[in-house]
Amino acid sequence: MSSAAEQEAVREPGTAAGSRAVRGRPPVVWPGAPTPLGARFRVGPDGVAGTNFALWAGGSDSVELCLFDEDGTERRCALTELTHEIRHGFVPGVRPGQRYGYRVHGRWDPWTGARWNPAKLLLDPYARAVDGTFTLPPEVYGHVRDWPEQHVADTVRDERDSAPYVPKGVVVHDDDDWAEDHRPKTPWADSVIYELHVRGFTERHPGIPEELRGTYAGLAHPAAVGHLLRLGVTAVELLPVHQFAHEDHLLRRGLRNYWGYNSIGYFAPHADYSASGTAGGQVGEFKRMVRALHDAGIEVILDVVYNHTAEAGELGPMLSLRGIDNRGYYRLQPDARRYADYTGCGNTLHVVQPHVLRLITDSLRYWVTEMGVDGFRFDLAAALARSMHDVDMLSPFLAVIAQDPVLRRVKLIAEPWDVGSGGYQVGAFPPLWTEWNDRYRDAVRDFWRGALPDVRDLGYRLTGSSDLYAWGGRRPYASVNFVTAHDGFTLRDLVSYEQKHNEANGEGNRDGTNDNRAWNCGAEGESEDPAVNALRRRQLRNLLTTLLLSTGVPMLVAGDEMGRTQGGNNNAYCQDNETGWLDWSLLEQPGWRALTELTARLLRLRRTHPVLRRRAFFSGLPQAADGLRDLAWFTPRGTEMTEGDWYAPAATVGLFLSGRDIPGRDTRGEQITDDSFLAILHAGHRPVGFRLPGPPWAQSYELVLDTSREDQTAAPGTVHPGDATLTVPPRSVLLLRVEE
């Protein structure tokens, strides 16, 4: 650090009173190298240790690297070397822990999309750690945010220095000791995904030390991992952990972005989830979390947001990409001043541009090869698949992923829609991809609330959605089945509320979907009526059982297995509080503890029986000499369903799954066989008689599960088809195993 005598105190134009920007002596800069992008500590020429800085800044006039000492002193130096539009330089003596940012010089001409403003300190898009939190005062906007004429405010450049108000990137030490053999490598067909929020899952867990709650270290703690193991899930899908910023409209209302779908640093673990400080320690902490989960056999999937950034529309802040090359990083409308918005968040990354595509794929490879993650769920993936305007399954993004030797071998999940024209693409993504299947969600919700006009759609959804995915070599596990997700009601709220109750979000209850497909069981919200609460718990058992018996990859949402509620809030994106966090005290209540135990039992059943996690679609054709088919559907009369039955209103359906001849072979090349099962789903409000199919389907059945029971520990019984018709309780699922 320079001495006081060597420092030159400079009051930057427009700097707020009390935050003097102190300029130190410029550091020595050697030419360095244009690759890799970002800040990489290494040994340079003549064995001198330092950091190489490289920034793609196409179209800019010049770039200044800004280094910040502990006391806030800023030292600037020009990166004069230019290689293929990459500004680069090697700074001797700069070591891990150094905070830094960039100032990029160029034209200010919003009418042509040019928005360079060197008064704004910019976060390196390749920063691997971020120190600080974005608070979005007026100084961090490239334009004068509070200009009286708001319709032209984005065209008036703000000359105030933003450095005192924005987080800085942090140089980190490369760690190349990641061991590939730690990865569980769970096959898709055997996977069970558990969607969770790092803070929300750990913040109130009584078994996690207070100083670790809400952090990566908290999720790595044995108390957290133990719950995942007891349930039997194979993968956690983490809500966004890339560095993100809070939106201005939330900060003005005293709220924060909780979910994290507002990314600004695609290489940096979100600093607020670190128990190790924010000077680079968050990187190692994240890696240790991944290793702990891998040691338990649990994969780590990241929910990633590459479709837009936290810089929003033309009235948004200038944090990184906008100030580096606005026209290069974002899709602009024909007038170039405004942004094309296929995401509903103000901007859309211009993925067709090679440097943007490189940013995304470099980020993905980094999280796989250096951070150890096992896959990704892509938020609004249709926006990434757009070529110039339309969604294109031959788009550069999908083509690059398909041929990349690192990315094509990890788990890839698409949220197969965006908010633009033609953005709904469920079933359209190419082989290699799996998809969130919202048609599964809608059909199952509608069936259990009595709103399906017939059972045709339900039949497809329960058996892997072959109408959507049986093409191009895709398999049933292309369908990620879910009834709830982070976005919408929790499972308990789905059976307790019919209307959203989002008043706490401060948007007049206008936010969040109105299409909830929910049934409150006769009373809106929490109830003291024992009959209402018993019915709700039964509906929860029905929904969970349906999900975990369906063909495809099931996804559970953290807390649904223990009756978590958000009080009817179906858009808790800004509720970083008890509304969004898991309430672990629910496990102390017998009713909710029983639901957790049922979930674990269903997952054990799924894990034990390959007929419930098939790797190929059912054919519906005879698979054996006795003419038994691999899949058959039955009416309560005990007869197979006809075409007319599929088109008629129905509240009851029987699904026979044959385990005699399952396609595929085990690791030793042996044919896979299993028990056969009959599942009866009855959504009616009265009991129904169901005549069980006799030979050749079965000689007798063992009752394995009955969701009408609060207590599932009762001894199962044997039922013979020749006996009296089986009475199916109202609103229940019965699972029967064939006894040979």
C-alpha positions as a printed Julia matrix, in Angstrom:
740×3 Matrix{Float64}:
   0.0     0.0     0.0
   1.28    3.49   -0.76
   2.25    5.73    2.14
   0.16    8.8     2.97
   2.8    11.01    1.39
   2.59    9.06   -1.84
  -1.16    9.18   -2.09
  -2.98   11.81   -4.05
  -6.37   12.67   -2.56
  -8.76   13.45   -5.37
 -12.34   14.54   -4.9
 -14.12   12.81   -7.78
 -16.75   14.84   -9.63
 -20.04   14.45   -7.83
 -18.71   12.19   -5.07
 -21.01   12.25   -2.06
 -19.86   14.19    0.98
 -18.08   12.0     3.49
 -16.86    9.49    0.87
 -13.66   10.95   -0.52
 -12.2     8.85   -3.33
  -8.48    8.53   -2.57
  -6.24    7.88   -5.56
  -2.97    6.05   -4.92
   0.09    5.67   -7.13
  -0.76    3.64  -10.27
   0.6     0.09  -10.11
   3.11   -1.3   -12.58
   1.41   -3.21  -15.4
   3.12   -5.73  -17.68
   1.5    -6.86  -20.96
   0.09  -10.1   -19.6
  -2.13  -12.38  -21.68
  -5.66  -12.16  -23.15
  -6.61  -15.55  -21.77
  -8.09  -16.71  -19.58
 -10.59  -13.93  -19.04
 -11.0   -12.56  -15.55
  -8.42  -12.13  -12.78
  -6.06  -15.08  -12.42
  -3.27  -15.21   -9.86
  -0.16  -16.87  -11.23
   3.59  -16.72  -11.51
   4.53  -14.34  -14.29
   7.77  -13.5   -16.1
  11.0   -14.08  -14.19
   9.11  -15.99  -11.51
   7.29  -12.92  -10.24
   3.92  -13.64   -8.63
   1.0   -11.46   -9.59
  -2.4   -11.43  -11.24
  -3.32  -11.37  -14.9
  -6.4    -9.29  -15.7
  -8.3    -9.73  -18.96
 -11.59   -8.11  -19.95
 -13.51   -8.33  -23.21
 -14.69   -4.77  -23.85
 -15.63   -4.59  -27.51
 -16.22   -1.13  -28.92
 -14.77    0.75  -25.93
 -12.05    3.38  -26.22
 -10.03    2.31  -23.18
 -10.22    0.35  -19.92
  -8.85    1.2   -16.48
  -8.17   -1.48  -13.89
  -9.0    -0.19  -10.38
  -7.36   -1.82   -7.35
  -8.68   -1.09   -3.86
  -6.67   -1.28   -0.66
  -8.15   -2.07    2.73
  -8.58    1.61    3.6
 -10.47    2.32    0.38
  -7.54    3.76   -1.55
  -8.13    3.29   -5.28
  -5.21    2.76   -7.62
  -5.96    2.97  -11.34
  -3.96    1.77  -14.29
  -4.78    1.58  -17.98
  -4.9    -1.83  -19.63
  -3.22   -0.77  -22.85
  -2.72   -4.2   -24.39
  -5.5    -5.08  -26.81
  -5.92   -8.53  -28.37
  -9.12   -9.38  -30.25
 -11.04   -6.71  -28.3
  -9.71   -8.08  -24.99
  -7.93   -5.57  -22.75
  -5.31   -7.28  -20.6
  -2.34   -6.77  -18.31
  -0.29   -8.54  -15.62
   0.15   -6.66  -12.32
   3.09   -7.92  -10.26
   2.47   -8.31   -6.55
  -1.32   -8.52   -6.74
  -2.3   -11.57   -4.71
  -5.51  -13.39   -3.73
  -7.76  -11.2    -1.62
  -7.17   -8.1    -3.74
 -10.37   -6.16   -4.45
 -10.77   -4.7    -7.91
 -13.12   -3.37  -10.59
 -13.03   -1.68  -13.99
 -13.82    1.71  -15.5
 -14.55    1.56  -19.21
 -14.31    4.62  -21.44
 -16.3     5.23  -24.6
 -19.13    7.21  -26.16
 -22.33    8.13  -24.36
 -25.0     7.86  -27.04
 -28.04    5.94  -25.73
 -29.87    6.45  -29.04
 -27.36    4.07  -30.67
 -27.05    1.81  -27.62
 -23.7     3.24  -26.48
 -23.72    3.75  -22.7
 -20.09    3.94  -21.59
 -19.55    5.91  -18.39
 -16.12    5.77  -16.71
 -17.52    7.35  -13.54
 -19.07    3.97  -12.77
 -16.99    1.19  -11.26
 -17.94   -2.07  -12.98
 -17.86   -5.61  -11.67
 -15.71   -8.0   -13.69
 -18.1   -10.47  -15.39
 -15.54  -13.19  -14.59
 -15.02  -12.24  -10.93
 -14.86  -15.41   -8.86
 -15.77  -13.71   -5.6
 -17.55  -10.48   -4.74
 -17.0    -8.39   -1.62
 -19.98   -6.25   -0.64
 -23.7    -5.89   -1.36
 -25.46   -3.9    -4.06
 -27.64   -1.27   -2.38
 -28.47    0.81   -5.51
 -28.22    4.45   -4.44
 -28.51    7.01   -7.27
 -24.73    7.05   -7.76
 -24.66    3.5    -9.2
 -26.84    4.42  -12.18
 -25.15    5.35  -15.44
 -27.87    7.92  -16.05
 -29.36   10.48  -13.66
 -31.89    8.24  -11.94
 -33.92   11.05  -10.41
 -34.03   13.28  -13.49
 -37.31   15.23  -13.42
 -38.37   14.08  -16.86
 -38.3    10.33  -16.4
 -39.14    9.52  -20.01
 -35.7    10.81  -21.03
 -33.8    10.17  -17.77
 -31.86    7.27  -19.27
 -30.26    9.63  -21.83
 -28.67   11.98  -19.25
 -25.28   10.7   -18.11
 -24.55   10.72  -14.37
 -21.0    11.88  -13.61
 -20.87   10.84   -9.94
 -18.36    8.19   -8.92
 -20.02    4.91   -7.96
 -16.96    3.21   -6.44
 -17.83    3.96   -2.78
 -21.22    2.35   -3.22
 -20.67   -0.86   -5.18
 -19.16   -4.26   -4.34
 -15.78   -5.17   -5.75
 -14.46   -8.3    -7.36
 -11.93  -10.33   -5.38
  -8.88  -12.14   -6.73
  -8.99  -15.75   -5.56
  -6.46  -18.56   -5.58
  -7.05  -21.33   -8.09
  -7.69  -24.7    -6.5
  -7.2   -27.58   -8.91
  -7.56  -30.44   -6.45
 -11.12  -31.32   -7.41
 -11.48  -35.11   -7.61
 -13.86  -36.42  -10.23
 -14.32  -39.71   -8.39
 -16.23  -37.88   -5.63
 -19.2   -37.4    -7.93
 -22.2   -39.67   -7.27
 -23.06  -39.8   -11.0
 -26.63  -40.9   -10.34
 -28.37  -42.05  -13.55
 -31.23  -39.8   -14.61
 -33.82  -42.56  -14.2
 -32.78  -43.09  -10.57
 -32.75  -39.4    -9.67
 -34.99  -37.64   -7.17
 -34.53  -33.87   -7.08
 -35.03  -31.77   -3.97
 -35.33  -28.05   -4.69
 -34.05  -25.94   -1.81
 -32.82  -22.48   -0.88
 -29.44  -22.37    0.89
 -30.57  -19.77    3.42
 -34.16  -20.9     3.71
 -33.27  -24.54    4.36
 -30.7   -23.82    7.06
 -31.68  -20.52    8.71
 -33.95  -22.03   11.38
 -32.52  -25.55   11.67
 -31.98  -26.22   15.39
 -29.22  -28.75   14.72
 -27.03  -26.31   12.82
 -24.83  -23.92   14.85
 -26.18  -20.38   14.72
 -23.06  -18.99   13.07
 -23.49  -21.43   10.16
 -27.21  -20.99    9.58
 -28.12  -19.5     6.22
 -24.79  -20.47    4.66
 -23.08  -23.01    2.43
 -21.36  -24.36    5.54
 -24.77  -24.78    7.14
 -25.98  -26.89    4.23
 -22.82  -29.01    4.55
 -23.47  -29.59    8.26
 -24.36  -33.2     9.23
 -27.74  -32.04   10.56
 -28.75  -30.72    7.13
 -27.24  -33.61    5.19
 -28.86  -36.07    7.57
 -32.35  -34.87    6.68
 -31.62  -35.32    2.98
 -30.33  -38.83    3.61
 -33.33  -39.81    5.72
 -35.65  -38.65    2.95
 -33.7   -40.49    0.27
 -33.31  -37.75   -2.34
 -30.41  -38.09   -4.78
 -29.84  -34.44   -5.75
 -30.37  -30.98   -4.37
 -31.33  -28.24   -6.81
 -30.16  -24.98   -5.27
 -32.06  -21.8    -5.99
 -29.65  -19.27   -7.53
 -26.28  -19.04   -5.82
 -24.58  -16.83   -8.43
 -23.9   -13.38   -7.02
 -27.1   -11.39   -7.39
 -28.38   -7.9    -6.6
 -31.56   -6.72   -4.94
 -34.0    -4.79   -7.11
 -34.45   -1.09   -6.44
 -38.22   -1.34   -6.0
 -37.71   -3.94   -3.25
 -35.08   -1.93   -1.43
 -37.36    1.1    -1.45
 -40.02   -1.0     0.32
 -37.57   -2.39    2.87
 -37.51   -5.82    1.24
 -34.81   -7.94   -0.4
 -34.59  -10.34   -3.28
 -34.8   -13.75   -1.61
 -34.91  -16.24   -4.47
 -31.92  -14.72   -6.26
 -33.16  -14.64   -9.87
 -31.3   -11.37  -10.47
 -27.76  -12.45  -11.26
 -24.82  -10.12  -11.79
 -21.79  -12.41  -11.2
 -21.86  -15.71  -13.07
 -18.66  -17.09  -11.51
 -19.07  -15.9    -7.91
 -20.92  -17.75   -5.12
 -23.39  -15.3    -3.58
 -21.47  -13.62   -0.77
 -24.4   -13.33    1.67
 -24.47  -17.13    1.98
 -20.88  -17.31    3.21
 -19.85  -18.04    6.78
 -16.19  -17.59    5.77
 -16.22  -13.9     4.97
 -16.34  -12.31    1.53
 -12.65  -11.89    0.73
 -12.62  -15.1    -1.3
 -13.45  -17.53    1.5
 -16.89  -18.13    0.01
 -15.3   -20.05   -2.87
 -13.65  -22.65   -0.67
 -16.73  -22.87    1.53
 -18.91  -23.64   -1.47
 -16.51  -26.37   -2.6
 -16.53  -27.94    0.85
 -20.34  -27.95    0.78
 -20.32  -29.77   -2.56
 -17.84  -32.33   -1.26
 -19.92  -32.98    1.86
 -23.02  -33.6    -0.25
 -21.09  -35.8    -2.67
 -19.69  -37.84    0.21
 -23.33  -38.48    1.18
 -24.15  -39.59   -2.39
 -26.1   -36.42   -3.17
 -25.57  -34.48   -6.4
 -25.62  -30.68   -6.6
 -27.61  -28.97   -9.36
 -27.6   -25.19   -9.69
 -30.58  -23.11  -10.77
 -28.89  -20.63  -13.12
 -30.13  -17.36  -14.62
 -28.29  -16.62  -17.86
 -31.29  -15.14  -19.64
 -31.02  -11.67  -18.05
 -29.01   -9.73  -15.47
 -29.67   -7.47  -12.5
 -29.09   -4.36  -14.63
 -32.76   -4.43  -15.74
 -34.02   -2.11  -18.52
 -32.77    1.28  -19.67
 -33.73    2.79  -16.29
 -31.77    0.18  -14.37
 -28.39    0.51  -12.61
 -24.96    0.27  -14.26
 -23.23   -2.56  -12.46
 -21.24   -4.53  -15.02
 -22.15   -5.56  -18.57
 -24.08   -2.38  -19.45
 -20.99   -0.28  -18.86
 -18.58   -2.7   -20.55
 -20.44   -2.98  -23.87
 -24.18   -2.46  -23.72
 -24.71   -3.2   -27.41
 -22.62   -6.35  -27.28
 -24.09   -7.99  -24.21
 -27.82   -7.2   -24.49
 -30.53   -7.64  -27.09
 -31.73   -4.18  -28.06
 -34.89   -3.08  -29.78
 -34.58   -1.61  -33.3
 -34.27    1.91  -31.86
 -31.2     0.63  -29.87
 -32.08    2.81  -26.87
 -34.42    0.27  -25.29
 -34.03   -3.41  -24.54
 -35.69   -6.48  -26.0
 -37.29   -8.19  -23.03
 -38.15  -11.88  -23.36
 -37.74  -12.46  -19.63
 -40.05   -9.96  -17.94
 -37.04   -8.59  -16.07
 -36.14   -5.65  -18.29
 -33.36   -7.12  -20.43
 -32.27  -10.25  -22.27
 -28.69  -11.38  -22.76
 -27.67  -11.49  -26.43
 -26.65  -15.15  -26.45
 -26.14  -15.19  -30.21
 -23.1   -12.95  -29.74
 -19.94  -15.12  -29.49
 -18.49  -13.32  -26.45
 -21.8   -13.64  -24.56
 -22.02  -17.3   -25.43
 -18.43  -17.66  -24.25
 -19.27  -15.96  -20.95
 -22.08  -18.42  -20.31
 -20.22  -21.57  -21.34
 -17.06  -20.52  -19.47
 -19.22  -20.01  -16.39
 -20.9   -23.39  -16.76
 -17.58  -25.2   -17.23
 -16.11  -23.39  -14.23
 -18.89  -24.55  -11.92
 -18.47  -28.13  -13.16
 -14.7   -28.47  -13.32
 -13.59  -26.23  -10.45
 -16.6   -26.01   -8.14
 -17.71  -29.61   -8.61
 -21.4   -29.24   -9.41
 -23.26  -31.96  -11.29
 -25.77  -30.11  -13.41
 -27.89  -27.05  -14.05
 -31.51  -26.01  -14.23
 -31.79  -23.13  -16.72
 -34.27  -20.42  -15.8
 -36.39  -19.34  -18.81
 -34.32  -21.57  -21.09
 -36.38  -20.66  -24.15
 -34.84  -17.17  -24.01
 -31.4   -18.76  -24.35
 -32.59  -20.82  -27.32
 -33.67  -17.79  -29.35
 -31.61  -17.04  -32.44
 -32.32  -13.54  -33.66
 -35.93  -13.49  -32.52
 -37.65  -16.88  -32.56
 -36.92  -19.86  -30.34
 -34.69  -22.16  -32.39
 -33.71  -25.65  -31.25
 -30.67  -25.35  -33.54
 -29.62  -22.11  -31.87
 -25.95  -21.43  -31.09
 -26.49  -21.94  -27.36
 -27.99  -25.41  -27.72
 -25.46  -26.38  -30.39
 -22.51  -25.36  -28.23
 -23.84  -27.25  -25.22
 -24.4   -30.39  -27.32
 -20.8   -30.56  -28.51
 -19.02  -29.38  -25.36
 -17.08  -32.31  -23.83
 -17.65  -31.03  -20.28
 -21.24  -29.78  -20.42
 -22.82  -32.56  -22.44
 -22.07  -35.04  -19.65
 -23.76  -33.18  -16.78
 -27.44  -32.95  -15.94
 -29.22  -30.27  -17.98
 -32.75  -29.17  -17.06
 -34.69  -26.59  -19.05
 -37.44  -24.39  -17.79
 -38.85  -24.64  -21.31
 -40.54  -21.28  -21.69
 -40.03  -17.52  -21.57
 -42.46  -14.59  -21.71
 -41.91  -13.73  -25.38
 -43.97  -14.72  -28.4
 -43.61  -18.44  -29.12
 -41.76  -18.95  -25.86
 -43.7   -21.98  -24.57
 -41.57  -24.96  -25.64
 -42.5   -27.87  -23.34
 -41.48  -31.08  -25.08
 -39.43  -29.31  -27.76
 -35.92  -29.32  -26.31
 -33.51  -31.76  -27.99
 -32.15  -35.02  -26.58
 -29.61  -34.52  -23.78
 -32.03  -32.12  -22.07
 -34.69  -32.8   -19.46
 -37.5   -30.34  -18.86
 -39.71  -29.04  -16.1
 -43.05  -30.51  -17.11
 -45.75  -28.03  -16.09
 -48.35  -30.11  -17.9
 -47.71  -32.81  -15.3
 -48.23  -30.26  -12.53
 -51.5   -29.01  -13.98
 -52.97  -32.44  -14.7
 -52.23  -33.82  -11.22
 -53.53  -30.71   -9.48
 -56.71  -30.75  -11.56
 -57.35  -34.44  -10.95
 -57.13  -34.17   -7.18
 -59.32  -31.08   -7.05
 -61.91  -32.7    -9.31
 -61.43  -30.4   -12.3
 -60.26  -32.75  -15.07
 -62.85  -33.13  -17.84
 -61.49  -36.62  -18.57
 -58.4   -38.67  -17.76
 -56.57  -38.68  -21.1
 -53.99  -36.11  -20.04
 -53.51  -37.72  -16.63
 -52.7   -41.04  -18.28
 -49.84  -39.52  -20.24
 -48.49  -37.63  -17.25
 -48.41  -40.61  -14.89
 -46.44  -42.73  -17.36
 -43.66  -40.38  -18.47
 -45.45  -38.05  -20.92
 -44.63  -40.05  -24.05
 -46.78  -37.63  -26.07
 -44.19  -34.94  -25.28
 -40.91  -36.83  -25.07
 -41.05  -40.06  -27.11
 -39.07  -38.68  -30.04
 -35.42  -38.31  -31.0
 -34.3   -40.98  -28.56
 -35.64  -39.16  -25.51
 -36.66  -41.22  -22.49
 -39.23  -40.9   -19.7
 -36.66  -39.18  -17.51
 -36.78  -36.21  -19.91
 -39.82  -35.25  -17.84
 -39.07  -33.61  -14.5
 -42.38  -34.13  -12.74
 -43.45  -31.68  -10.08
 -46.61  -30.59   -8.31
 -45.07  -27.54   -6.66
 -41.94  -25.45   -7.16
 -40.44  -22.42   -5.45
 -42.7   -20.29   -7.66
 -46.28  -20.73   -6.45
 -48.05  -22.25   -3.49
 -46.29  -24.71   -1.22
 -47.93  -28.13   -1.16
 -49.71  -27.36    2.12
 -50.93  -24.01    0.8
 -52.17  -25.74   -2.36
 -54.75  -27.58   -0.24
 -55.39  -24.64    2.14
 -55.88  -21.66   -0.17
 -57.63  -21.03   -3.45
 -56.6   -17.39   -3.79
 -53.13  -15.89   -3.47
 -52.38  -13.76   -0.41
 -49.33  -11.73   -1.41
 -50.05   -8.51    0.45
 -46.71   -8.64    2.29
 -44.91   -8.22   -1.04
 -46.13   -4.63   -1.21
 -47.59   -4.84   -4.7
 -51.26   -4.72   -3.84
 -51.61   -8.5    -4.28
 -51.2    -7.99   -8.05
 -48.04  -10.09   -8.3
 -48.04  -13.87   -8.61
 -50.23  -16.04  -10.77
 -53.99  -16.25  -10.45
 -54.01  -19.71  -12.05
 -53.3   -21.76   -8.95
 -55.47  -24.83   -9.68
 -55.87  -25.15   -5.93
 -58.64  -26.41   -3.63
 -58.81  -25.27   -0.01
 -60.86  -28.26    1.21
 -63.73  -26.04    2.29
 -62.1   -23.15    4.14
 -59.69  -20.44    3.01
 -56.46  -20.43    5.01
 -55.63  -22.01    8.33
 -58.55  -23.78    9.98
 -59.45  -25.07   13.44
 -61.87  -27.61   11.96
 -60.46  -31.14   12.54
 -62.33  -32.53    9.53
 -60.91  -29.86    7.19
 -57.38  -30.43    8.47
 -57.69  -34.21    8.17
 -58.86  -33.84    4.58
 -55.99  -31.51    3.8
 -53.43  -33.95    5.17
 -55.04  -36.7     3.1
 -54.78  -34.56   -0.03
 -51.11  -33.94    0.73
 -50.55  -37.69    0.95
 -52.38  -38.14   -2.35
 -50.32  -35.53   -4.15
 -46.98  -36.78   -2.82
 -47.87  -40.41   -3.55
 -48.97  -39.6    -7.09
 -45.74  -37.71   -7.74
 -43.44  -40.4    -6.39
 -45.22  -43.28   -8.16
 -45.19  -41.53  -11.55
 -42.73  -42.41  -14.3
 -40.15  -39.66  -14.85
 -37.89  -37.7   -12.51
 -39.75  -36.43   -9.42
 -38.91  -33.04   -7.95
 -39.83  -32.2    -4.37
 -39.68  -28.74   -2.86
 -37.9   -28.41    0.47
 -40.41  -28.4     3.31
 -43.34  -29.84    1.39
 -42.64  -33.16    3.09
 -43.24  -31.53    6.49
 -46.16  -29.23    5.71
 -44.35  -25.93    5.19
 -46.64  -22.95    4.63
 -46.1   -19.46    3.24
 -49.48  -18.26    4.5
 -50.95  -18.33    1.0
 -48.16  -16.25   -0.58
 -47.61  -17.74   -4.03
 -44.77  -15.4    -4.99
 -42.48  -15.24   -1.96
 -39.5   -14.01   -4.01
 -38.94  -11.09   -1.63
 -39.7   -12.81    1.67
 -36.27  -13.38    3.18
 -37.86  -14.12    6.54
 -39.99  -16.72    8.31
 -42.38  -16.77    5.35
 -39.66  -18.1     3.06
 -37.63  -20.13    5.56
 -38.35  -23.71    6.62
 -39.94  -24.14   10.03
 -38.21  -27.23   11.41
 -40.46  -27.26   14.49
 -43.13  -28.81   12.25
 -41.32  -32.12   12.66
 -42.25  -32.03   16.34
 -45.94  -32.3    15.39
 -47.08  -35.91   14.85
 -49.17  -35.14   11.76
 -46.38  -33.41    9.87
 -43.76  -35.88   11.06
 -45.94  -38.67    9.65
 -46.01  -36.89    6.28
 -42.21  -36.78    6.27
 -42.08  -40.48    7.1
 -44.5   -41.26    4.28
 -42.32  -39.31    1.84
 -39.25  -41.28    2.91
 -41.17  -44.54    2.61
 -42.32  -43.69   -0.91
 -38.76  -42.87   -1.92
 -37.52  -46.19   -0.5
 -40.22  -47.93   -2.49
 -39.16  -46.1    -5.64
 -35.51  -46.87   -5.02
 -36.24  -50.56   -4.48
 -38.48  -51.14   -7.5
 -37.17  -50.41  -11.02
 -40.69  -50.65  -12.42
 -41.31  -47.25  -10.79
 -38.26  -45.62  -12.44
 -38.27  -47.03  -15.94
 -35.62  -46.09  -18.46
 -37.92  -46.63  -21.44
 -41.49  -45.73  -22.22
 -44.27  -48.26  -21.75
 -45.41  -49.87  -24.99
 -48.84  -51.05  -23.83
 -48.19  -54.22  -25.85
 -47.89  -57.84  -24.73
 -44.44  -58.52  -23.31
 -44.78  -62.2   -22.43
 -46.28  -65.43  -23.78
 -49.33  -65.11  -21.54
 -50.22  -61.86  -23.28
 -49.6   -59.66  -20.24
 -48.83  -56.1   -21.25
 -46.28  -53.86  -19.54
 -49.0   -51.28  -18.87
 -52.75  -51.58  -18.51
 -55.53  -49.27  -17.34
 -58.62  -50.42  -15.46
 -62.0   -49.0   -14.56
 -63.65  -49.65  -11.17
 -65.59  -52.45  -12.89
 -62.35  -54.39  -13.22
 -62.37  -54.08  -17.01
 -59.67  -52.52  -19.13
 -60.35  -48.99  -20.19
 -61.77  -48.48  -23.67
 -61.34  -45.45  -25.88
 -64.67  -44.18  -24.64
 -63.53  -44.46  -21.02
 -60.63  -42.12  -21.74
 -62.98  -39.43  -23.03
 -65.56  -39.75  -20.25
 -65.46  -37.86  -16.94
 -63.81  -40.04  -14.32
 -62.66  -39.69  -10.73
 -61.14  -43.17  -10.47
 -58.44  -44.88  -12.5
 -56.46  -48.08  -12.01
 -52.91  -48.32  -13.34
 -51.26  -51.76  -13.68
 -47.46  -51.72  -13.94
 -45.9   -55.03  -14.97
 -42.45  -55.81  -13.66
 -42.05  -59.08  -15.58
 -40.1   -57.75  -18.52
 -38.68  -54.28  -18.02
 -36.72  -52.91  -21.01
 -32.99  -52.66  -20.5
 -30.42  -54.72  -18.63
 -28.55  -54.29  -15.38
 -24.81  -53.62  -15.08
 -24.07  -57.35  -15.54
 -26.18  -57.57  -18.64
 -29.02  -59.44  -16.95
 -32.66  -58.82  -17.76
 -34.34  -56.52  -15.25
 -37.43  -57.9   -13.54
 -39.46  -56.62  -10.64
 -42.73  -56.98   -8.79
 -45.89  -55.84  -10.53
 -48.17  -53.23   -8.99
 -51.69  -51.94   -9.28
 -52.19  -48.3    -8.3
 -55.73  -47.04   -7.79
 -56.22  -43.28   -7.78
 -59.62  -42.16   -6.56
 -60.37  -38.42   -6.41
 -64.08  -38.79   -5.68
 -65.59  -37.59   -2.4
 -67.39  -40.89   -1.77
 -66.07  -44.45   -1.47
 -66.03  -46.5    -4.64
 -66.02  -50.23   -5.23
 -63.13  -51.45   -7.38
 -63.05  -55.03   -8.69
 -59.43  -56.13   -8.85
 -58.18  -57.71  -12.1
 -57.75  -61.47  -11.79
 -55.56  -63.85  -13.82
 -53.47  -63.39  -15.9
 -52.86  -60.09  -14.1
 -52.74  -61.49  -10.57
 -53.8   -64.35   -8.32
 -53.75  -62.09   -5.27
 -52.57  -58.69   -4.14
 -50.83  -57.29   -1.08
 -51.99  -53.85    0.03
 -48.8   -51.81    0.31
 -50.12  -48.3     0.86
 -53.43  -46.57    1.58
 -53.33  -42.78    1.73
 -56.64  -42.61    3.57
 -54.74  -43.7     6.67
 -52.99  -41.17    8.86
 -50.85  -44.02   10.2
 -49.12  -46.01    7.48
 -47.52  -48.52    9.86
 -50.52  -50.86    9.95
 -49.75  -54.35    8.7
 -50.63  -54.84    5.01
 -53.22  -57.38    4.04
 -53.69  -59.81    1.18
 -56.59  -59.26   -1.18
 -57.83  -61.89   -3.62
 -59.53  -60.88   -6.86
 -62.21  -63.44   -6.17
 -63.12  -61.67   -2.94
 -65.78  -59.01   -2.72
 -65.11  -55.83   -4.6
 -62.45  -53.76   -2.85
 -63.8   -50.59   -1.28
 -61.59  -47.63   -2.07
 -61.94  -44.83    0.5
 -62.8   -41.36   -0.76
 -59.93  -39.23   -2.03
 -57.2   -41.81   -1.7
 -54.48  -43.76   -3.45
 -54.16  -47.5    -2.93
 -51.0   -49.29   -4.02
 -51.2   -53.06   -4.3
 -48.35  -55.45   -5.05
 -49.07  -58.54   -7.13
 -48.46  -61.79   -5.23
 -47.44  -64.52   -7.64
